Amino acid sequence: MSTLQPIHNIPEICAQHGITDVVLSPGSRSAPLTIAFARHPELRVRVVPDERAAAFIGLGLAQAQRRPVALVCTSGTAGLNYAPAVAEAFFQQIPLVVFTADRPPEWIDQLDGQTIRQPNLYGRHAKAAFELPVDFTHADARWQATRLVNEAINLSQEFPAGPVQVNVPLREPFYPKAGEEIQYEPVKISHEVSGAAQLPAAELDVLRRQLRQTPRVLVVAGQYPHDEALLLALRRFGAAYQAPVVGDLIANVHQPVGPDFDAARTAPLGRQDVFMVVPEPGLREALRPELLITYGQSLISKALKNYLREYPATQHWHIQPAGPVADTFRTLTRIIRMEPAAFFEAILNGNSSLPASDSSSIPVADAAGSTPVLGTEAEQRTTNNEKRTSRLTWQGPGSARDEAAAPKDAFTTPWQRANGWATDFVRGFLTQPEQPFNEFTAIYRALQLVPSDTALHLANSMAVRYANILGLPAGCTAEVFANRGTSGIDGCNSTAVGAALAQPARPIVLLTGDVAFFYDRNAFWHNYPTPNLRVILINNHAGGIFRLIDGPRQQPELEEFFETRQSLTAENTAKDFGLRYFTAATFAELDKVLPAFFAPSSKGNAALLEITTDSATNAAFFEQYRAAVRTSFS
């Protein structure tokens, strides 16, 4: 038996656990791992030279496939370059199994090349760190190595999923002799089987009773992958308890679902970044919940977070099957250990008027299929120089406060009214004539043409914020992703590339800004085709977000030390990596190029659309928008 046989068995253990994809970066110390993974017949092994990009590509693969991906790197700072993606995977709960090759322990701190302190390299940003034996001459050491790799893979998938490190100290020789074959032994596999958590019937009855007795129930969804069963349960729950459901774009509650999907009465709401900044006490008090129910991870909407802290609910239930729970709004009163879909279904199962399997119980639209917008004036017709506007009307403080006398939908009405007004307002403001070319409107026009079934990736900084304000067209089936675990810009390109590799038949669209894009150019430094990838780059030649947020935009150091202006364009990047290149600097150019940009390519190349705007113009237009929101209340 080869002295490295337990190392050669690692790919077989991965394959037996259902891992199909491996991303590795070349190195010498990692050669035994590289060769063993590369020669395994059941694994797709991709080489990405830049470890930071490689880790985010692995994250994108795991995010799309919803199963672990293995990363392999050499010793030294190579593993440290994985750290941003490991942290993102930890907070976004994405399973990664990170194999870091290492020097043997006797050479740590002895000035040997590519040698750092690698055990527990990611600290509390990994679920666990495992250390393999350095010597396998004893049978116990071989058993230990197999056991630890099994434990690591199982732990990466156990809720909450996340990254684990397996540190692999290796002594020379690393390479098999000429003609020597790698053998994969039969390996012992330990699978973990987990069951769905259920609440006792008596506890469910208590929760149902509280729901029936509480007229102002609000559901807020954090970041969450698309789950059709959950969406159907949410719509039925909202209809049964007259509870508004609110979610950012990354909560993926915007998609139509069920044969009787009705946007007017059961669809979750997503315009909170617009109407939550309206400075009207009557409206804000009318939106206040008594019971807040949350699930999922982070929120984009600072306005919603601030509102729920300023107008706290009396009770706050958070639904999460396991793991630590954040008290984001400082109101947490109950943690319910269930999957969200199972929780809402269990609550509905106890309501005889809403059979759990009957989607026809969802209220439907009227015969004309209309979607009334409550509380908004009719849109004004656009004339040559008129702006399209809508105004939000409200009855004033104290309206609908007598819950006993109020109609059943007294709490949903103000939420629907505000959301409908915000939808009309944004559309009217961004379609007004004779506006300057700006990134806010450019993104709005691009989002209207996103293909169905797209995986839409939103880069951090302004791209994700703009998209959350704008939303997607009604009925759009795009699934939305963003690295909001840590909200960094460092791997946005790479994560989208990983998604494109994972799902080659699915359109993958990345919306990004210039700083995030140029920071992560090495995402494209690999040899694998991604013809389904479309990158929309908003290039304002600066960190434009700093002109839009209070604090830096008022400082004299804005341009040099915050915006860090640059003159780069993406044309050379497109040439370097074989991307089809499109550009637009006016609305006419943008409207002309978007259909061709989104269309499938006969050349089989990814496409990059660079939209060039001016940072100062963007800031001025966005300030006009914010002022209009504040003053469009009557």
XYZ file of C-alpha atoms in Angstrom, residues 226 255 450-456 475-479 481 503 505-509:
21
model
C -36.153 29.865 -3.980
C -42.005 34.778 -7.884
C -34.002 39.808 -17.698
C -34.827 36.412 -19.267
C -37.191 34.031 -17.504
C -35.650 31.423 -15.174
C -32.527 33.575 -14.814
C -30.199 33.302 -11.837
C -29.701 37.006 -11.141
C -44.449 37.591 -12.784
C -40.667 37.437 -13.286
C -39.278 33.997 -12.435
C -35.672 35.051 -11.854
C -34.025 33.660 -8.724
C -28.504 35.794 -5.321
C -25.942 25.416 -14.395
C -28.318 25.560 -19.416
C -29.591 28.432 -17.254
C -29.147 32.161 -17.986
C -26.848 33.720 -15.365
C -26.926 37.525 -15.138
